[in-house]
PDB file of C-alpha atoms in Angstrom:
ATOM      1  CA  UNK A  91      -6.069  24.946  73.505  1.00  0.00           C
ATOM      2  CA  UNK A  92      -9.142  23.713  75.587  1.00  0.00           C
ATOM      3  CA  UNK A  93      -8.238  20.932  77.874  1.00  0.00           C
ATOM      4  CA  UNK A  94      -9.602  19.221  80.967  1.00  0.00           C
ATOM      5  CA  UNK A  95      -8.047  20.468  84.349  1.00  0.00           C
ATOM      6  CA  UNK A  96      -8.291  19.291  87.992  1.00  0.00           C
ATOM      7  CA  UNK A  97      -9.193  21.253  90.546  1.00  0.00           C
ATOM      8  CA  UNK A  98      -6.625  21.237  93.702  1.00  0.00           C
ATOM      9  CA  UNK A  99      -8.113  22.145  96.914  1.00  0.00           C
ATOM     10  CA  UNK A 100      -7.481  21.873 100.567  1.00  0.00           C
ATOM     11  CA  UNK A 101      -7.760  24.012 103.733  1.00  0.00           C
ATOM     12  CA  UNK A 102      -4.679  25.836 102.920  1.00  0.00           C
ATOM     13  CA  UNK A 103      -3.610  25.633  98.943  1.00  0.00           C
ATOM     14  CA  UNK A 104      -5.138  26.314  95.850  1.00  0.00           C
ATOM     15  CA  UNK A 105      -4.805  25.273  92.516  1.00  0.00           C
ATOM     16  CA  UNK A 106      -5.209  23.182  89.339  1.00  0.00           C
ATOM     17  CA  UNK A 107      -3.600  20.867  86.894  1.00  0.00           C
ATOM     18  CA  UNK A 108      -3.909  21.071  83.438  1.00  0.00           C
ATOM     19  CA  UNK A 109      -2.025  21.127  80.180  1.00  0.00           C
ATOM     20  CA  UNK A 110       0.846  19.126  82.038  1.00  0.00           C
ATOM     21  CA  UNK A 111       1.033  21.814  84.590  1.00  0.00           C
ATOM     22  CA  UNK A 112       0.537  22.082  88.219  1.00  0.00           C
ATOM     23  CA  UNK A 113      -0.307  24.935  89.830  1.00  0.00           C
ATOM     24  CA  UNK A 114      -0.419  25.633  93.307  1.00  0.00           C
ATOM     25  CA  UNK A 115      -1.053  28.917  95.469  1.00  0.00           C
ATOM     26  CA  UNK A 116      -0.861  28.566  99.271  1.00  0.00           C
ATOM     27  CA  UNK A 117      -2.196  31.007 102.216  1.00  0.00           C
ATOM     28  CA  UNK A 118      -1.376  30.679 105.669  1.00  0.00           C
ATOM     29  CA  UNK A 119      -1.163  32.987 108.416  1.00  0.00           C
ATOM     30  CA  UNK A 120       1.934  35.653 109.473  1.00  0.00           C
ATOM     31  CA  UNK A 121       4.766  33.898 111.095  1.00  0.00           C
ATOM     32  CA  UNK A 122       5.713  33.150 114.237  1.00  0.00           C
ATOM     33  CA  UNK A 123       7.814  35.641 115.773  1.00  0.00           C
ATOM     34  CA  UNK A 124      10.463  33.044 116.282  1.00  0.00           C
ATOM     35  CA  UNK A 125       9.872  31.884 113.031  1.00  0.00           C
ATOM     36  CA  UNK A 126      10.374  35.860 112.061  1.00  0.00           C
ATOM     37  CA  UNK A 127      13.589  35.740 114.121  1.00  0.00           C
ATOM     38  CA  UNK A 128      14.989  32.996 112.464  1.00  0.00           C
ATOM     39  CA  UNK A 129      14.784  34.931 109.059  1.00  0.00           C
ATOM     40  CA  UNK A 130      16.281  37.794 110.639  1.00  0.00           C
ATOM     41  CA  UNK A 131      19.621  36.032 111.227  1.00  0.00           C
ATOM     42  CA  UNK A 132      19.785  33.933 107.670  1.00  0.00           C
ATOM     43  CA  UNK A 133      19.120  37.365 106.152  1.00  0.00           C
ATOM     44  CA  UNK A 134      20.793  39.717 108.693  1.00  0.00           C
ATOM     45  CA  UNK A 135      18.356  42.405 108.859  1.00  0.00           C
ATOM     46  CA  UNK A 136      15.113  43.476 110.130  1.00  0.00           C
ATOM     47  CA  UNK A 137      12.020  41.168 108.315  1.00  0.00           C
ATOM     48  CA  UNK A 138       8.905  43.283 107.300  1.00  0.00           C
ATOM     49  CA  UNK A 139       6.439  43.535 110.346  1.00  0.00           C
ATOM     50  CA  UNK A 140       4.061  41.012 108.389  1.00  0.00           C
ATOM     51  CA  UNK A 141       5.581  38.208 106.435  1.00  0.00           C
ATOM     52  CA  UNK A 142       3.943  35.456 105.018  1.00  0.00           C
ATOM     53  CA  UNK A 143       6.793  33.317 104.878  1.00  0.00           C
ATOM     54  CA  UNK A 144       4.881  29.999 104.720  1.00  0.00           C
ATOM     55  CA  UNK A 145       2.451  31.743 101.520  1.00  0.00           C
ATOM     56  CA  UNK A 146       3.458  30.819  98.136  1.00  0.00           C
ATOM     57  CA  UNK A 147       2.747  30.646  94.348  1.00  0.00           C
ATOM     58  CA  UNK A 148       4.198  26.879  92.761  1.00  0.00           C
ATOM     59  CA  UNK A 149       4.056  26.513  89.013  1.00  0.00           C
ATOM     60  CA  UNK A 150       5.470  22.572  87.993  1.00  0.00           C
ATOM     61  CA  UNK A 151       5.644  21.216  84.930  1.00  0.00           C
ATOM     62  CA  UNK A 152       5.106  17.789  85.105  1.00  0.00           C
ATOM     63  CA  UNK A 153       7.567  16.229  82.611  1.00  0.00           C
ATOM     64  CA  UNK A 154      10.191  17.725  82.784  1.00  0.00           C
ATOM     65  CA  UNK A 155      10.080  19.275  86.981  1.00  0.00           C
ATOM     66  CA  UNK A 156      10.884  22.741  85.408  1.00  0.00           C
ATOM     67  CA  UNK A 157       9.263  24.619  88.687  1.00  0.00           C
ATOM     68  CA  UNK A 158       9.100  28.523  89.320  1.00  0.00           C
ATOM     69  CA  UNK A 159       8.149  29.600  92.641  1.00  0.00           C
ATOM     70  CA  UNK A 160       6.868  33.174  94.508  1.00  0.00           C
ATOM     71  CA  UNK A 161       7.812  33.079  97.968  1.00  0.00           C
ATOM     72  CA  UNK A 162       8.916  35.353 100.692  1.00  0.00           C
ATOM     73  CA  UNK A 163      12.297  34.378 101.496  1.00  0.00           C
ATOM     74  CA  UNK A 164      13.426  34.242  97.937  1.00  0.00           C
ATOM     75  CA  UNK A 165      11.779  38.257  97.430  1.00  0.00           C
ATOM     76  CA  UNK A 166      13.798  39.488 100.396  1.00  0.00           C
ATOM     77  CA  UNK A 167      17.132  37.986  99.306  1.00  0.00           C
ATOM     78  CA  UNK A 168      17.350  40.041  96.911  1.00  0.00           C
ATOM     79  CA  UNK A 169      16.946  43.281  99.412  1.00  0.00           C
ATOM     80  CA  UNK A 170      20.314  45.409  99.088  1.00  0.00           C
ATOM     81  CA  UNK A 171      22.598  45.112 101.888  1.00  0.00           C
ATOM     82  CA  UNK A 172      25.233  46.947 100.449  1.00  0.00           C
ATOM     83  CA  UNK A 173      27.152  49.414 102.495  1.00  0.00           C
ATOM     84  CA  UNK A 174      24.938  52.155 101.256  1.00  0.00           C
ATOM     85  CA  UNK A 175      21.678  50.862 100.621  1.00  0.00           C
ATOM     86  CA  UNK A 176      20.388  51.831 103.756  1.00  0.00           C
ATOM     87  CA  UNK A 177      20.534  55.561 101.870  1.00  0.00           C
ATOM     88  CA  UNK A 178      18.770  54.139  98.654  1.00  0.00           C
ATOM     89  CA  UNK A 179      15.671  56.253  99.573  1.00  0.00           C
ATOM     90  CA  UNK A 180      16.834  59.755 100.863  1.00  0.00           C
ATOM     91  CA  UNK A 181      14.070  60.634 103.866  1.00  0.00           C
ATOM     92  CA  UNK A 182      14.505  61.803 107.482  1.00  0.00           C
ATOM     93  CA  UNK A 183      12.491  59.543 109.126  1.00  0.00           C
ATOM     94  CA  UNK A 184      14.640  56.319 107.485  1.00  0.00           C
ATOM     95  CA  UNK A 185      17.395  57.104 110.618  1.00  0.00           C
ATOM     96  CA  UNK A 186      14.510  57.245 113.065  1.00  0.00           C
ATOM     97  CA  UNK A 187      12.574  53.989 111.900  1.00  0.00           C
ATOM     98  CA  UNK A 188      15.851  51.993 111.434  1.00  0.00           C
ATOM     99  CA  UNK A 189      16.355  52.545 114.562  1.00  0.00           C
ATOM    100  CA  UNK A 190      13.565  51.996 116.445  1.00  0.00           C
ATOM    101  CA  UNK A 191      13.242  49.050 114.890  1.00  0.00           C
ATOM    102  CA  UNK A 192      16.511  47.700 115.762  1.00  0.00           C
ATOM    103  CA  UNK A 193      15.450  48.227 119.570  1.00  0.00           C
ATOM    104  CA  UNK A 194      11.822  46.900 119.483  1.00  0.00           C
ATOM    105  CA  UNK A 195      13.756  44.221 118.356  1.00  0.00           C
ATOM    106  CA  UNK A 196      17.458  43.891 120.310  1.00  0.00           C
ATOM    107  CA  UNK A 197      17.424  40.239 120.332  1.00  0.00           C
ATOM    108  CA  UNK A 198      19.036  40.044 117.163  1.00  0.00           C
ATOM    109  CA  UNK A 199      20.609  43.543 116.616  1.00  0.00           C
ATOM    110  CA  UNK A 200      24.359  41.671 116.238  1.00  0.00           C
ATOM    111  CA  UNK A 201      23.111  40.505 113.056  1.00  0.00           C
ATOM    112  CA  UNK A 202      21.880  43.755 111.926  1.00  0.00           C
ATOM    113  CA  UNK A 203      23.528  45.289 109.023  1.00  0.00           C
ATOM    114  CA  UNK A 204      23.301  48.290 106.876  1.00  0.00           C
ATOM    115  CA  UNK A 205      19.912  47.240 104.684  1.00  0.00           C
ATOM    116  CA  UNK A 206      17.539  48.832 102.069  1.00  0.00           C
ATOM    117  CA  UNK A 207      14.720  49.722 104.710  1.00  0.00           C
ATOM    118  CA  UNK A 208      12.037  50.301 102.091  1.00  0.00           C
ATOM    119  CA  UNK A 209      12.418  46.218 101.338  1.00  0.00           C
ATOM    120  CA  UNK A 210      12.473  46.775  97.727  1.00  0.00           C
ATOM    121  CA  UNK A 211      13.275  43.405  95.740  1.00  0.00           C
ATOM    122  CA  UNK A 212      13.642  43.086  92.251  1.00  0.00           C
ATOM    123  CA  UNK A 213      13.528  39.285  92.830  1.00  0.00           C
ATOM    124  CA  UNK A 214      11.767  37.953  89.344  1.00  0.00           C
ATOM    125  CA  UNK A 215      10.994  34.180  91.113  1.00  0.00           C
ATOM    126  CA  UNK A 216      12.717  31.269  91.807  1.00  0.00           C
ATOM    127  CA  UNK A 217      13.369  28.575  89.134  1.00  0.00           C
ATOM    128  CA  UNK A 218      14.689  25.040  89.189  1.00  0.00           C
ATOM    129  CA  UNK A 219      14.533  21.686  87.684  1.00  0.00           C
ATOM    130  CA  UNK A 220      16.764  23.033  84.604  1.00  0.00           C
ATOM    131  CA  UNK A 221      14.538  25.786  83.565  1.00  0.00           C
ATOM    132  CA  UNK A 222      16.529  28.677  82.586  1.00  0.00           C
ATOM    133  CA  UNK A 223      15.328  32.867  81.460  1.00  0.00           C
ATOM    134  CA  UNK A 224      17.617  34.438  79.320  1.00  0.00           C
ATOM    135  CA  UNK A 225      17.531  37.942  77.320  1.00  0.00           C
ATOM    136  CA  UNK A 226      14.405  37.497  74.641  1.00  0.00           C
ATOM    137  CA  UNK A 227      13.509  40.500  71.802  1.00  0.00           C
ATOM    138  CA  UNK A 228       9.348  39.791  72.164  1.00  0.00           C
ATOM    139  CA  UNK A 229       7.518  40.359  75.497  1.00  0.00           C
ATOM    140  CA  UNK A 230       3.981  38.314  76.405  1.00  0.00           C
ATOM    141  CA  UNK A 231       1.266  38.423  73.500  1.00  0.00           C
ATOM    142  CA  UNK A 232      -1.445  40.689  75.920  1.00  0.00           C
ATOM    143  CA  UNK A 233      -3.776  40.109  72.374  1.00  0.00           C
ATOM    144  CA  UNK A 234      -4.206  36.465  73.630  1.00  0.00           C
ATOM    145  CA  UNK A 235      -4.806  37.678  77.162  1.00  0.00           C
ATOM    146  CA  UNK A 236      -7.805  39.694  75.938  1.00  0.00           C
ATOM    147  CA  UNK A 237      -9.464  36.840  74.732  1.00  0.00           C
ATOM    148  CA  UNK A 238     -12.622  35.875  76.985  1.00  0.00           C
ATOM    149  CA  UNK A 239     -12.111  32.852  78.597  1.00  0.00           C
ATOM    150  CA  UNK A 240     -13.505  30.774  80.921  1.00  0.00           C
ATOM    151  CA  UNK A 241     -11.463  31.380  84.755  1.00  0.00           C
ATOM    152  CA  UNK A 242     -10.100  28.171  86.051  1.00  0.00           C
ATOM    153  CA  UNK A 243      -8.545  29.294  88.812  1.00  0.00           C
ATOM    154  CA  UNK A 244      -7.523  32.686  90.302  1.00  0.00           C
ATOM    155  CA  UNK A 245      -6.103  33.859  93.319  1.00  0.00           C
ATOM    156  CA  UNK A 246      -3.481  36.981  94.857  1.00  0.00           C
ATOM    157  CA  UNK A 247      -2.014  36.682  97.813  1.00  0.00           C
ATOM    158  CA  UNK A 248       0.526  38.836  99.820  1.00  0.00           C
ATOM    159  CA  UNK A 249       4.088  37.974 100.356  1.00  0.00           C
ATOM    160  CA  UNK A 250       5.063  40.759 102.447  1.00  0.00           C
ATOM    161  CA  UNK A 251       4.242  44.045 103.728  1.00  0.00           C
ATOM    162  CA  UNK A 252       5.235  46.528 106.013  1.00  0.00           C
ATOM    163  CA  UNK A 253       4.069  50.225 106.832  1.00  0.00           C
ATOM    164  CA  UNK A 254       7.790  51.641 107.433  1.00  0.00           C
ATOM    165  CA  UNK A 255       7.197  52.749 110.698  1.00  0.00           C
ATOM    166  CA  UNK A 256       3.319  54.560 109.684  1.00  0.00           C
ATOM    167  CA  UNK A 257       5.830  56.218 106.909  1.00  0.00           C
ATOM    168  CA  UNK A 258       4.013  54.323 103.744  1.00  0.00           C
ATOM    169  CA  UNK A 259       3.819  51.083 102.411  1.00  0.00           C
ATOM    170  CA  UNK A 260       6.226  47.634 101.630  1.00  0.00           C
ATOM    171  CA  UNK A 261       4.101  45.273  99.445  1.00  0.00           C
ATOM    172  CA  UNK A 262       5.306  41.789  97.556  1.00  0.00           C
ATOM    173  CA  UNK A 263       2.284  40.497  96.091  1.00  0.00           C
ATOM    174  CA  UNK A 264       1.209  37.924  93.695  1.00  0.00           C
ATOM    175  CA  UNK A 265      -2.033  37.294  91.470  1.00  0.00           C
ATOM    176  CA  UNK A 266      -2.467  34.394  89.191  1.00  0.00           C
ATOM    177  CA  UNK A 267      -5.166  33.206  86.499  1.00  0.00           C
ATOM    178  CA  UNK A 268      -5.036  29.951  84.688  1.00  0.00           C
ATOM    179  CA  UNK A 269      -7.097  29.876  81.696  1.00  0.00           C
ATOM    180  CA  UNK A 270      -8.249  26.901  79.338  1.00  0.00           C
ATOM    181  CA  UNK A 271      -5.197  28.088  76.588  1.00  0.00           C
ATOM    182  CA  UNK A 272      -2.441  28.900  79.368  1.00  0.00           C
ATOM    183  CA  UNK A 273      -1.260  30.701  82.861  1.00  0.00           C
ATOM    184  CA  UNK A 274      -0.232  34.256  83.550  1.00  0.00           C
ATOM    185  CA  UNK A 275       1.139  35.847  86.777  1.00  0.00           C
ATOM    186  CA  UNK A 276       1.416  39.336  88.062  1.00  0.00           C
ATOM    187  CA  UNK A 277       4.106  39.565  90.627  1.00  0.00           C
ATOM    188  CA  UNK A 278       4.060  43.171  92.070  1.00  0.00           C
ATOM    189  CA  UNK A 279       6.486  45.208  94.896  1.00  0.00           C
ATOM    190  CA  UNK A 280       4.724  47.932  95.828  1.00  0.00           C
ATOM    191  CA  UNK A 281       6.644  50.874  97.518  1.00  0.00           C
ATOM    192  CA  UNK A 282       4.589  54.088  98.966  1.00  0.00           C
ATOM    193  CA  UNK A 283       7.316  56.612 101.195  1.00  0.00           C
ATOM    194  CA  UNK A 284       5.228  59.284 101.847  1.00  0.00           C
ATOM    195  CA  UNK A 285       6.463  62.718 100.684  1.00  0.00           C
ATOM    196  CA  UNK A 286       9.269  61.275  98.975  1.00  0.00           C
ATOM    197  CA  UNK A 287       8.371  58.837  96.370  1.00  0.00           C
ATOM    198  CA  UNK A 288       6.143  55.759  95.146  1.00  0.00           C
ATOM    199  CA  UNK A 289       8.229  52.680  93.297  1.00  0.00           C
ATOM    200  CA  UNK A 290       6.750  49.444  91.506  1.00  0.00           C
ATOM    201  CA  UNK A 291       8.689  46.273  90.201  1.00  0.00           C
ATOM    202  CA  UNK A 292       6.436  44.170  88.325  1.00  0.00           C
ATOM    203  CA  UNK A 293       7.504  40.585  86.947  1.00  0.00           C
ATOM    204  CA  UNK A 294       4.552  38.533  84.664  1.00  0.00           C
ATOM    205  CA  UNK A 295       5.024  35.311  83.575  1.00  0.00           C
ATOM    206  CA  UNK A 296       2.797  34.059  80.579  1.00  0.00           C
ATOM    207  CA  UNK A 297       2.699  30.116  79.089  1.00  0.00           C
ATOM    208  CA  UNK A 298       0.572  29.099  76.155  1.00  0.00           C
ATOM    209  CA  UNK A 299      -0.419  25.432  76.980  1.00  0.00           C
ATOM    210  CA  UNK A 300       0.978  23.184  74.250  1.00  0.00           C
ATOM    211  CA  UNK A 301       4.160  25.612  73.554  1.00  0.00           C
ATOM    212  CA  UNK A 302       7.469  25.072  74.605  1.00  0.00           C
ATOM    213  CA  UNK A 303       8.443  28.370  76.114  1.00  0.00           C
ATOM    214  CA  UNK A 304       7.769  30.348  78.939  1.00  0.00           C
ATOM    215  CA  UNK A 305       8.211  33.985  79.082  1.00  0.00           C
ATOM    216  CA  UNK A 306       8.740  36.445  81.531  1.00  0.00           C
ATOM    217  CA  UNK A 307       9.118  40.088  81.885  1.00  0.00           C
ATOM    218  CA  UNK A 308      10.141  42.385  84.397  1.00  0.00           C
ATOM    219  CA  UNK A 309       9.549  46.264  84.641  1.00  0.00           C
ATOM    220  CA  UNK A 310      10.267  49.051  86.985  1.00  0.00           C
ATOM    221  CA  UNK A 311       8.639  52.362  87.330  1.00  0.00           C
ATOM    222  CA  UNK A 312       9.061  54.980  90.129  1.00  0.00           C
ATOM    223  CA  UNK A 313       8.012  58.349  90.836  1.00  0.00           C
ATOM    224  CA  UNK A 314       8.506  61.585  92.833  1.00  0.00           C
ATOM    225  CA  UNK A 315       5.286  61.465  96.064  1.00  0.00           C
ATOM    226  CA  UNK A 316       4.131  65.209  94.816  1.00  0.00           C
ATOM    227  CA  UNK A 317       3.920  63.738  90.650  1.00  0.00           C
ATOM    228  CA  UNK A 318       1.551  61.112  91.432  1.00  0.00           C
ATOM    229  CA  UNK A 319      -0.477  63.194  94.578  1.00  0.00           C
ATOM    230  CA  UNK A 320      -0.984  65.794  91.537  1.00  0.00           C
ATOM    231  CA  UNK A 321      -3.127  63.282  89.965  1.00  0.00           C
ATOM    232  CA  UNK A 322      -5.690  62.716  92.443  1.00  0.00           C
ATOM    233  CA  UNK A 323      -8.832  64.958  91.624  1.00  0.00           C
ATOM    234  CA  UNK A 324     -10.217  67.433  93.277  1.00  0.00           C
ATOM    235  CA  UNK A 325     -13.292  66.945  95.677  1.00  0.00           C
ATOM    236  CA  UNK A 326     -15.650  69.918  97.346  1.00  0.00           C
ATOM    237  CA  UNK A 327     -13.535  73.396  98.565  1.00  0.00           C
ATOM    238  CA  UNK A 328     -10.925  71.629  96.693  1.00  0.00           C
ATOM    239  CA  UNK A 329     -10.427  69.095  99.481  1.00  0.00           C
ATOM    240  CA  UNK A 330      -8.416  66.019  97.811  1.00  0.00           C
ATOM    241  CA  UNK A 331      -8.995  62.340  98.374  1.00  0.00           C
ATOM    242  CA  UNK A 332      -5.495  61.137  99.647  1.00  0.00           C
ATOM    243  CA  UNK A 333      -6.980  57.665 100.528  1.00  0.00           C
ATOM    244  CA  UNK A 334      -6.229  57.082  96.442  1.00  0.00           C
ATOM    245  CA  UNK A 335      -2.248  57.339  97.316  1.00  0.00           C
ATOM    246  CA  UNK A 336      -3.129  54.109  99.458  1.00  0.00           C
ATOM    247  CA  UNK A 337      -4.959  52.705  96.003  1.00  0.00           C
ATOM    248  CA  UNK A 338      -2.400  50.426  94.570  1.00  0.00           C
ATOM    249  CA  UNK A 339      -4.595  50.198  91.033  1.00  0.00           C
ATOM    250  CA  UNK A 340      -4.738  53.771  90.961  1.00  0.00           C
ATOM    251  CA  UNK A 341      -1.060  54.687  91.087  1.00  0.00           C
ATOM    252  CA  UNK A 342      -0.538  52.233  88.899  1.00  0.00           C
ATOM    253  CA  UNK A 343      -2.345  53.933  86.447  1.00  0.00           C
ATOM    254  CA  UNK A 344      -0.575  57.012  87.114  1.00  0.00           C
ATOM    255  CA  UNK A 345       2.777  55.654  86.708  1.00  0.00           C
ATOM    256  CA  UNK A 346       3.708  55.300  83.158  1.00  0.00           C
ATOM    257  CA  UNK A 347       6.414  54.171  80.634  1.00  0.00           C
ATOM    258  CA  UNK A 348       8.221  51.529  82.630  1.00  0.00           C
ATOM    259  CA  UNK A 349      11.680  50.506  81.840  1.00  0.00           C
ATOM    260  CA  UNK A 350      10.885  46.520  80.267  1.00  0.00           C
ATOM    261  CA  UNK A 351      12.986  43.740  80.163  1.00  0.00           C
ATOM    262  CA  UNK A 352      11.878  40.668  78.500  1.00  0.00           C
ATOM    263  CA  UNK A 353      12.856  37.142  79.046  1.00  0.00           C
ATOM    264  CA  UNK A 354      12.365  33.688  78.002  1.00  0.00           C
ATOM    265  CA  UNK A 355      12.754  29.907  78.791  1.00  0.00           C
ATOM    266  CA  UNK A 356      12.505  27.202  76.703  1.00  0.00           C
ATOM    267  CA  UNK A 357      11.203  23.996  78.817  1.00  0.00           C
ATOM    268  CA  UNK A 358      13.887  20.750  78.367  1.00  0.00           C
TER     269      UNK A 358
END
């Protein structure tokens, strides 16, 4: 469906509108540490070292106000603060950098409570304005993706991340591309513990302009450290290039046959 769009733009957010559609993507800087403070206590744990709590992706339809959002807060609500979750990734440092972290920050250590310290989130965005996912049989049409098309707007910006104490990598990122027939979204949490294991929770959203439904699927994937290290080739005297376990595209391409749960919503 060709249509004619409007560019949003100001010194902080992104966007267009088109099809009925708004959509928004904003970047500001890392929070205050009072700011990071303040989500400590609503949350009651230890925020990643670099939040981007004020960053976020805003999809509105304007009809109806069905709205799906990407931010921050939202991703680490859905951390695990159960009485074990602490444990959900088996290392020796986890003790150590819990820890430590608690006393660089002893502040707010009466809030603290046993959480997930690798941050992951299987948060799949936040919905209002009626819109509502439930279990669907069909996943996105990735034929229509492949389709050349002229770029409206793209953008990715970072949520979260955190480098678990120089122990790997926390990522909640987003990209987004809206396209003359529709919108699609890659939300990604990225987990890298080093010698232990890598984890990835993807969520895509897809909407054909003109349709009535939105859909929306969510996939997880992890994988023993040494499986996906085995992967990286082999250099001179068999030296190997270890900077690829940083390479987020490259151990994504490692990682296969993700567990896949689609979804839909049908717009009021």
């Amino acid at each position: 469906m060709e249509a004619g769009f409007e560019k949003i733009e100001t010194d902080t957010v992104g966007g267009v509108r088109i099809g009925g559609w708004e959509i928004t993507s904003c970047h500001k800087p890392i929070l205050s540490n009072t700011t990071i403070e303040q989500y400590s206590h609503e949350l009651g744990f230890n925020v990643p070292e670099m939040i981007f709590g004020d960053n976020y992706l805003r999809i509105r339809h304007a009809a109806s106000g069905c709205t799906i959002e990407l931010t921050a807060l939202d991703g680490l609500r859905q951390v695990d603060t159960g009485p074990d979750s602490a444990k959900s990734v088996q290392v020796s440092i986890a003790q150590n950098w819990t820890e430590s972290s608690r006393r660089s920050r002893g502040d707010i250590t009466d809030v603290i409570k046993p959480f997930d310290w690798t941050f992951s989130t299987k948060y799949r965005g936040s919905v209002s304005g009626g819109l509502s996912f439930g279990a669907s049989d069909s996943g996105i049409d990735y034929a229509k993706l492949m389709v050349r098309e002229t770029i409206l707007f793209y953008d990715e910006n970072v949520l979260y991340e955190d480098d678990l104490g120089d122990n790997g990598t926390s990522q909640l990122a987003y990209k987004v591309r809206v396209m003359p027939s529709g919108f699609f979204v890659l939300q990604r949490f990225f987990l890298r513990v080093d010698g232990v294991l890598f984890r990835i929770y993807d969520t895509r959203l897809y909407h054909e302009f003109g349709s009535s439904v939105v859909r929306r699927e969510f996939s997880s994937r992890e994988m023993p450290f040494d499986s996906v290290k085995r992967h990286v080739p082999k250099k001179k005297h068999d030296d190997e290039d270890l900077s690829l376990l940083n390479n987020i595209p490259f151990v994504d391409g490692v990682m296969k046959d993700p567990i896949v749960e689609y979804e839909v919503a049908s717009l009021p």
